[in-house]
PDB file of C-alpha atoms and ligand atoms in Angstrom:
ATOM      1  CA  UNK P 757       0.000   0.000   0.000  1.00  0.00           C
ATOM      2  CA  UNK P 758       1.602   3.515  -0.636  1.00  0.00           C
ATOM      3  CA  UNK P 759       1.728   6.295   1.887  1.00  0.00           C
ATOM      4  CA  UNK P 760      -0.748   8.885   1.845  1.00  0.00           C
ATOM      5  CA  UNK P 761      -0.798  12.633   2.893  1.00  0.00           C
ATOM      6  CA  UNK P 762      -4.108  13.096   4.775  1.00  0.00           C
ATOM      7  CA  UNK P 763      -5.268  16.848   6.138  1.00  0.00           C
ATOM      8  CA  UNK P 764      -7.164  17.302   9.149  1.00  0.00           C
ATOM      9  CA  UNK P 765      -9.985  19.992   7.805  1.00  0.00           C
ATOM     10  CA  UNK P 766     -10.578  21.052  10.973  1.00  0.00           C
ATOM     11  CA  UNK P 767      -6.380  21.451  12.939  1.00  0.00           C
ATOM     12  CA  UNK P 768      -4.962  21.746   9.462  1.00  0.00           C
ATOM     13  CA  UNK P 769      -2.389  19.334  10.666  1.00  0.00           C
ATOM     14  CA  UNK P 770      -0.833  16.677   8.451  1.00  0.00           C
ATOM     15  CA  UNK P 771      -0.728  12.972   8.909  1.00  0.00           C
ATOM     16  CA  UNK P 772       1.127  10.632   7.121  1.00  0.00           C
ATOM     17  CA  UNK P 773       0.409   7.493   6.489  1.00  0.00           C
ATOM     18  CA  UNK P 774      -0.712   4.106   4.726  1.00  0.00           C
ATOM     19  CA  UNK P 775      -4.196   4.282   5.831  1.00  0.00           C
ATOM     20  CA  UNK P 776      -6.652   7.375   7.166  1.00  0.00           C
ATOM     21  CA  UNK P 777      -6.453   6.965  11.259  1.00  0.00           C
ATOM     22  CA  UNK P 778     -10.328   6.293  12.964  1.00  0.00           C
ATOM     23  CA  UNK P 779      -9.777  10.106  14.746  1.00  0.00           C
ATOM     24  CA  UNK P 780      -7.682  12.805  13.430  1.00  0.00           C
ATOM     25  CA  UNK P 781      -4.521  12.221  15.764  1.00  0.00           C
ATOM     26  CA  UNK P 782      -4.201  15.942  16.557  1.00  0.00           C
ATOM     27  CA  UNK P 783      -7.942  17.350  17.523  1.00  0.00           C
ATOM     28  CA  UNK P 784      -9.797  13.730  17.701  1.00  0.00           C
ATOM     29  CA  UNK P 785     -12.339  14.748  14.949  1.00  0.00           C
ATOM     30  CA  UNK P 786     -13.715  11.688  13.389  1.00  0.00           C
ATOM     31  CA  UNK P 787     -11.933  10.950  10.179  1.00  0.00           C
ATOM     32  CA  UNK P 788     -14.712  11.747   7.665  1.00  0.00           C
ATOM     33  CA  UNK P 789     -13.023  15.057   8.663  1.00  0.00           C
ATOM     34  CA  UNK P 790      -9.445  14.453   6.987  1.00  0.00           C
ATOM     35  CA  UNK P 791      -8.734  15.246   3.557  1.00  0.00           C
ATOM     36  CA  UNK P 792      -6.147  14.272   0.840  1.00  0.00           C
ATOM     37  CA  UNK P 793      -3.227  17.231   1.171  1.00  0.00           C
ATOM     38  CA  UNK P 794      -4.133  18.559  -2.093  1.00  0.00           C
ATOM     39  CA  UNK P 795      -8.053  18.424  -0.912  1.00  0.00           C
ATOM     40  CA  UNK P 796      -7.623  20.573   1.895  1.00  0.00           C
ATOM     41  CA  UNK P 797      -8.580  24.316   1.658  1.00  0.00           C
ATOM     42  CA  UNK P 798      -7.224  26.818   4.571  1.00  0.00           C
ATOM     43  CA  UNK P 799     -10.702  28.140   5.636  1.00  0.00           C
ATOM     44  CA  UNK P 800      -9.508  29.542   8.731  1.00  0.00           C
ATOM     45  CA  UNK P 801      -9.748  33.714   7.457  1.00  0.00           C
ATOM     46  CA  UNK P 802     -13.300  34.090   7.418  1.00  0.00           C
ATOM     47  CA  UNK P 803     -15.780  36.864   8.027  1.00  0.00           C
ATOM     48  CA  UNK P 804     -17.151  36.591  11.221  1.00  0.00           C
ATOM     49  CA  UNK P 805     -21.054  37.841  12.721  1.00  0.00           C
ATOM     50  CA  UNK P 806     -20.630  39.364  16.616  1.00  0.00           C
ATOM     51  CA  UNK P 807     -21.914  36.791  17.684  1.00  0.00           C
ATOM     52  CA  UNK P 808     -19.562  34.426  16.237  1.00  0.00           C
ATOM     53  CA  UNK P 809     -16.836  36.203  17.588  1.00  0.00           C
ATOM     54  CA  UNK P 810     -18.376  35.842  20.692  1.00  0.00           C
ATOM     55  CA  UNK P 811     -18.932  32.371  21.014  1.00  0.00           C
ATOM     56  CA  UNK P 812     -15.476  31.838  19.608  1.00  0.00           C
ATOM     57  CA  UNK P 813     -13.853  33.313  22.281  1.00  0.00           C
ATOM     58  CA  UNK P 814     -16.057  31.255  24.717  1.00  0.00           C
ATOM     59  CA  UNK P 815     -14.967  27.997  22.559  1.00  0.00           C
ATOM     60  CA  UNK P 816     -11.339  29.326  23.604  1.00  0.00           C
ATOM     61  CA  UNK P 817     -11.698  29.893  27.169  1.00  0.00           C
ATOM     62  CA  UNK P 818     -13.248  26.748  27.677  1.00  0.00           C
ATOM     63  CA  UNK P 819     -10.553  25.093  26.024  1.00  0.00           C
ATOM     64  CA  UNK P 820      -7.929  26.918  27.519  1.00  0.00           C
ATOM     65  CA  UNK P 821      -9.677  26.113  31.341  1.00  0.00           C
ATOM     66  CA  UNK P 822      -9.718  22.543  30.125  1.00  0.00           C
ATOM     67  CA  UNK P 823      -6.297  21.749  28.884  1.00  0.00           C
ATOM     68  CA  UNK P 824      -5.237  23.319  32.007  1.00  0.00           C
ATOM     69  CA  UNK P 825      -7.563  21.135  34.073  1.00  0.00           C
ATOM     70  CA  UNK P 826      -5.745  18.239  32.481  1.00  0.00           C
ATOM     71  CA  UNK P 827      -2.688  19.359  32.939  1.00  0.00           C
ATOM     72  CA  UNK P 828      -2.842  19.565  36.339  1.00  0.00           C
ATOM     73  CA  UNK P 829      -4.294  16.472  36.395  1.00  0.00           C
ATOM     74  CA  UNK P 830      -2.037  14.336  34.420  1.00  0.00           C
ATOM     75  CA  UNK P 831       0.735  16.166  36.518  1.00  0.00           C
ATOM     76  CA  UNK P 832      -1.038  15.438  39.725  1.00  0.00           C
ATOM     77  CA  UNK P 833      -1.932  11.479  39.624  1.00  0.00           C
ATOM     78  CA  UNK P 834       0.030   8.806  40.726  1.00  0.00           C
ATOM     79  CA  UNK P 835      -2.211   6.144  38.006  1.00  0.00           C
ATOM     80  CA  UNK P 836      -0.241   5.739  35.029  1.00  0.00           C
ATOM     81  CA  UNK P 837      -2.892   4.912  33.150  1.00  0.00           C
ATOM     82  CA  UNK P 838      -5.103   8.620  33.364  1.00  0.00           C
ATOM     83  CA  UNK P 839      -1.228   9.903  33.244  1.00  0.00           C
ATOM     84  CA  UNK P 840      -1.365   9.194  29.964  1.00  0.00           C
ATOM     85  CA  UNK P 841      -5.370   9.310  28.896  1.00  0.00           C
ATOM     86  CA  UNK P 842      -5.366  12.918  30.646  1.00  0.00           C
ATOM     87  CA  UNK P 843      -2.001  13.969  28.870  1.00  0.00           C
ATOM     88  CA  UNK P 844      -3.602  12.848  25.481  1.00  0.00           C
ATOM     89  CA  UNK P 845      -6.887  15.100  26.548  1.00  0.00           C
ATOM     90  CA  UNK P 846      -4.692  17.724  27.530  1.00  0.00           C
ATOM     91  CA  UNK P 847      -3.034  17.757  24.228  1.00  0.00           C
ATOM     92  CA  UNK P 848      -6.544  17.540  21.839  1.00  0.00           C
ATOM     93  CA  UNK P 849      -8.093  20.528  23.943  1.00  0.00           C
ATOM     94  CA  UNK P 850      -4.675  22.796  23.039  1.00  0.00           C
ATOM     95  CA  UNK P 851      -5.054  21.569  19.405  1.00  0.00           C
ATOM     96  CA  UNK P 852      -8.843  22.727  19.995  1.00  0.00           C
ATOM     97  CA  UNK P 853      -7.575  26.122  21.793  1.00  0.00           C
ATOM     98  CA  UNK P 854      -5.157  26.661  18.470  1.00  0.00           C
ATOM     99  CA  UNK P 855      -8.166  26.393  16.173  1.00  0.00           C
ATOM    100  CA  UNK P 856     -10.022  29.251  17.941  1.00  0.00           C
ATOM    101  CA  UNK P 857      -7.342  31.231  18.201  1.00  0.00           C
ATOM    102  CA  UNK P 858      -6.496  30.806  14.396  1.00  0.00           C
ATOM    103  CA  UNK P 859     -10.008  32.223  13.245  1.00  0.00           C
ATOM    104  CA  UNK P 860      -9.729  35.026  15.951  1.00  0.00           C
ATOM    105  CA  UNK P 861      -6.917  36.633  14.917  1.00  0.00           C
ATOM    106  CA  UNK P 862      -3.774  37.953  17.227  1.00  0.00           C
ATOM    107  CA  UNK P 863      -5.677  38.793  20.573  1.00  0.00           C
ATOM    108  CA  UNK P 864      -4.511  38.172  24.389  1.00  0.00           C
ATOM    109  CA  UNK P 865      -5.562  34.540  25.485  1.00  0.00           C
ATOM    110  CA  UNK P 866      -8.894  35.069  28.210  1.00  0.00           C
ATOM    111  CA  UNK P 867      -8.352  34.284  32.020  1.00  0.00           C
ATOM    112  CA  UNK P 868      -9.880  31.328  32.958  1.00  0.00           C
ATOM    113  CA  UNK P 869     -10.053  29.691  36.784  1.00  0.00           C
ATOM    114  CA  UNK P 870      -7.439  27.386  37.664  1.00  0.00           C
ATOM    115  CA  UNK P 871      -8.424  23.685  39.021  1.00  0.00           C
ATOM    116  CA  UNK P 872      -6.079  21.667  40.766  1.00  0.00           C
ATOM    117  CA  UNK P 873      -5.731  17.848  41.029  1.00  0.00           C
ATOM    118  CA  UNK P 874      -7.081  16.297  43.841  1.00  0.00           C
ATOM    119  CA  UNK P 875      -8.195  12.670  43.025  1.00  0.00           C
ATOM    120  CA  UNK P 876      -8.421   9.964  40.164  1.00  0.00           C
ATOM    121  CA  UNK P 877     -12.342  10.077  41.136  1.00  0.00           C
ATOM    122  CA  UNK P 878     -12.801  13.365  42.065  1.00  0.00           C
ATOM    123  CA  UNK P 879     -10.619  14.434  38.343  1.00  0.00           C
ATOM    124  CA  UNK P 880     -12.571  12.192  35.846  1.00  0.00           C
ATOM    125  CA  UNK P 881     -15.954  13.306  37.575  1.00  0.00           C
ATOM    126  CA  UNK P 882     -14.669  17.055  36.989  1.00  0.00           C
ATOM    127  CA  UNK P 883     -13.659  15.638  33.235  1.00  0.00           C
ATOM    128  CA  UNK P 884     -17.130  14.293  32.359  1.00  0.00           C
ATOM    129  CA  UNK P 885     -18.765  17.229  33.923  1.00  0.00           C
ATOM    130  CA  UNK P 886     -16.560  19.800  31.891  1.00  0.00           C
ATOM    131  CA  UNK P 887     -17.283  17.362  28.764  1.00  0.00           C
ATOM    132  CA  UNK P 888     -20.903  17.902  29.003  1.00  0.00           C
ATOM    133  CA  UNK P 889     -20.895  21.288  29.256  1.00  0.00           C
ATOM    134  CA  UNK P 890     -18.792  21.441  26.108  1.00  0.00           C
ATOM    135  CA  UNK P 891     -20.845  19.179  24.428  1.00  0.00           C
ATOM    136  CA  UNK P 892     -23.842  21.593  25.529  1.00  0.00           C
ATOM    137  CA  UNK P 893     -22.060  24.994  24.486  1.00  0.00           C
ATOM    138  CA  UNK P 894     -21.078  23.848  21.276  1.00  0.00           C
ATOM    139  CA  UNK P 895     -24.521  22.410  20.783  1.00  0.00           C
ATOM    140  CA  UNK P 896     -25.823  26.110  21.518  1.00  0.00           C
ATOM    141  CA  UNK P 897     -22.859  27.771  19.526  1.00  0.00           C
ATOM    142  CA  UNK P 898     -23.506  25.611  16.225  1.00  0.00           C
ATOM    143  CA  UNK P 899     -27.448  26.900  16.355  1.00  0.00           C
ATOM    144  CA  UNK P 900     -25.954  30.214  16.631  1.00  0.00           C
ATOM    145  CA  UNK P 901     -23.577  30.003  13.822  1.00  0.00           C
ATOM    146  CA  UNK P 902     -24.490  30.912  10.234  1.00  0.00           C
ATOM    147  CA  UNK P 903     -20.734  30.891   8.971  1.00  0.00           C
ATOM    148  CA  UNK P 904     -20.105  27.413   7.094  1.00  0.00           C
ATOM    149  CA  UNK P 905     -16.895  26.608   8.070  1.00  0.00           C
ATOM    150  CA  UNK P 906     -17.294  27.533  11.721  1.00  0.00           C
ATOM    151  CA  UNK P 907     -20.687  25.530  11.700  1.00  0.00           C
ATOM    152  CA  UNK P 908     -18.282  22.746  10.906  1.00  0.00           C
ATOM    153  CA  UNK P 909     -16.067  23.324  13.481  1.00  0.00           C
ATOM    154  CA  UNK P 910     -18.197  23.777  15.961  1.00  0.00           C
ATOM    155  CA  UNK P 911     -19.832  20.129  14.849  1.00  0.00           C
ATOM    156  CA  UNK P 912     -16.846  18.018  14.531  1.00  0.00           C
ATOM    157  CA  UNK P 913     -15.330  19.780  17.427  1.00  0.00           C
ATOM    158  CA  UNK P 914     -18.095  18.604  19.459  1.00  0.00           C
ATOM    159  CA  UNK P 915     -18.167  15.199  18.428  1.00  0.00           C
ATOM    160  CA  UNK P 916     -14.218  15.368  19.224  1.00  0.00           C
ATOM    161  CA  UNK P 917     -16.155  16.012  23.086  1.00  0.00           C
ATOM    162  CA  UNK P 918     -18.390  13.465  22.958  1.00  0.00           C
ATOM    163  CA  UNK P 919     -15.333  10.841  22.373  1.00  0.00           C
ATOM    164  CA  UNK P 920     -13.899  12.624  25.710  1.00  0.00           C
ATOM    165  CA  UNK P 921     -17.357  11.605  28.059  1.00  0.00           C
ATOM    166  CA  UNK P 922     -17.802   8.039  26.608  1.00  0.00           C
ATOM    167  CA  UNK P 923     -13.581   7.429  27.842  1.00  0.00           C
ATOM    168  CA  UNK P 924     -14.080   9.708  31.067  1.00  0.00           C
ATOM    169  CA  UNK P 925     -17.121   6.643  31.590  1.00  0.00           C
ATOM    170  CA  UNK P 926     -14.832   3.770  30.483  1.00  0.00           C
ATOM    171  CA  UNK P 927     -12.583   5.554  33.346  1.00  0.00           C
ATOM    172  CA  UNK P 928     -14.606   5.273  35.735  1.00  0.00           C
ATOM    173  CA  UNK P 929     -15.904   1.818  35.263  1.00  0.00           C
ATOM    174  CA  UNK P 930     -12.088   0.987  35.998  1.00  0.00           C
ATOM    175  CA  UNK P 931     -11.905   2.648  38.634  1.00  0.00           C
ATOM    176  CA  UNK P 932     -15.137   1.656  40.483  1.00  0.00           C
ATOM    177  CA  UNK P 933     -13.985  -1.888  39.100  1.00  0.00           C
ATOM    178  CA  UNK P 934     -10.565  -1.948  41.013  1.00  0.00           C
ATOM    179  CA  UNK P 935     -11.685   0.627  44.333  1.00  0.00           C
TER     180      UNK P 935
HETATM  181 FE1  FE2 X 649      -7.512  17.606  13.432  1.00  0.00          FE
HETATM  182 FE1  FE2 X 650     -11.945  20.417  23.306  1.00  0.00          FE
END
């Protein structure tokens, strides 16, 4: 089999390979999302409503307040198995962050609260709560949206989220499994 150049439409990051991945390595989009390198079309300079800009920025801070949240967390456990789950969420939500801040132009990154780690439990509960409300905002964001590329954004972005709650349950099955 030759090796093929495939695009993530939504990162515009590049992965190489025989085969297109299930998820887009980089922001977990599903792979109906990656293109061939020739395919893929830089959409990220559009013209943006208020109230686009608006929710953008929202879409970054909660990014932003959740790759920190992981962070910590990956940082902060002692399990070297959410080590390395958390560290690969941490990494997809500053891949997310990047895309926001990409369509928003140069700007100062919003303040955001800081959470630290204080259990395996107590951190994938705070995970699948923070997942749903993602989940929920970009829900409310893509109704709000008339721009097409950031409708589709917004969409695969969330599905990206939705991956996030069905491992933070697989988690805590473990967990509750072994306690
Ligand atoms: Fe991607
Ligand atoms: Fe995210």
């Amino acid at each position: 089999m030759e090796i093929k150049i495939f695009r993530c439409q939504i990162c515009g990051e590049v992965y190489v390979g025989k085969k297109s991945p299930a998820t887009c390595p980089f922001c977990g989009v599903p792979k109906s999302y990656l293109v061939s390198g020739e395919a893929w079309k830089n959409q990220f300079d559009i013209e943006l409503s208020q109230i686009s800009k608006d929710n953008l920025l929202k879409a970054l801070a909660l990014e932003i307040s959740n790759m920190e949240f992981y962070e910590n967390v990956f940082k902060g456990t002692q399990s070297m198995e959410i080590q390395s789950t958390f560290k690969g969420l941490f990494k997809v939500e500053r891949e997310h962050a990047s895309v926001f801040r990409k369509m928003l132009k140069p700007g100062a990154d919003p303040q955001v609260e800081i959470s630290l780690y204080k259990s395996d439990i107590e951190s994938i509960k705070e995970s699948s709560e923070r997942e749903k409300r993602a989940v929920d905002f970009y829900t409310q964001a893509l109704k709000e949206s008339t721009e097409p590329f950031l409708r589709t954004v917004f969409g695969a972005i969330m599905l990206a989220e939705k991956d996030h709650l069905a491992l933070d349950e697989q988690m805590a099955e473990k967990i509750e499994i072994t306690a």
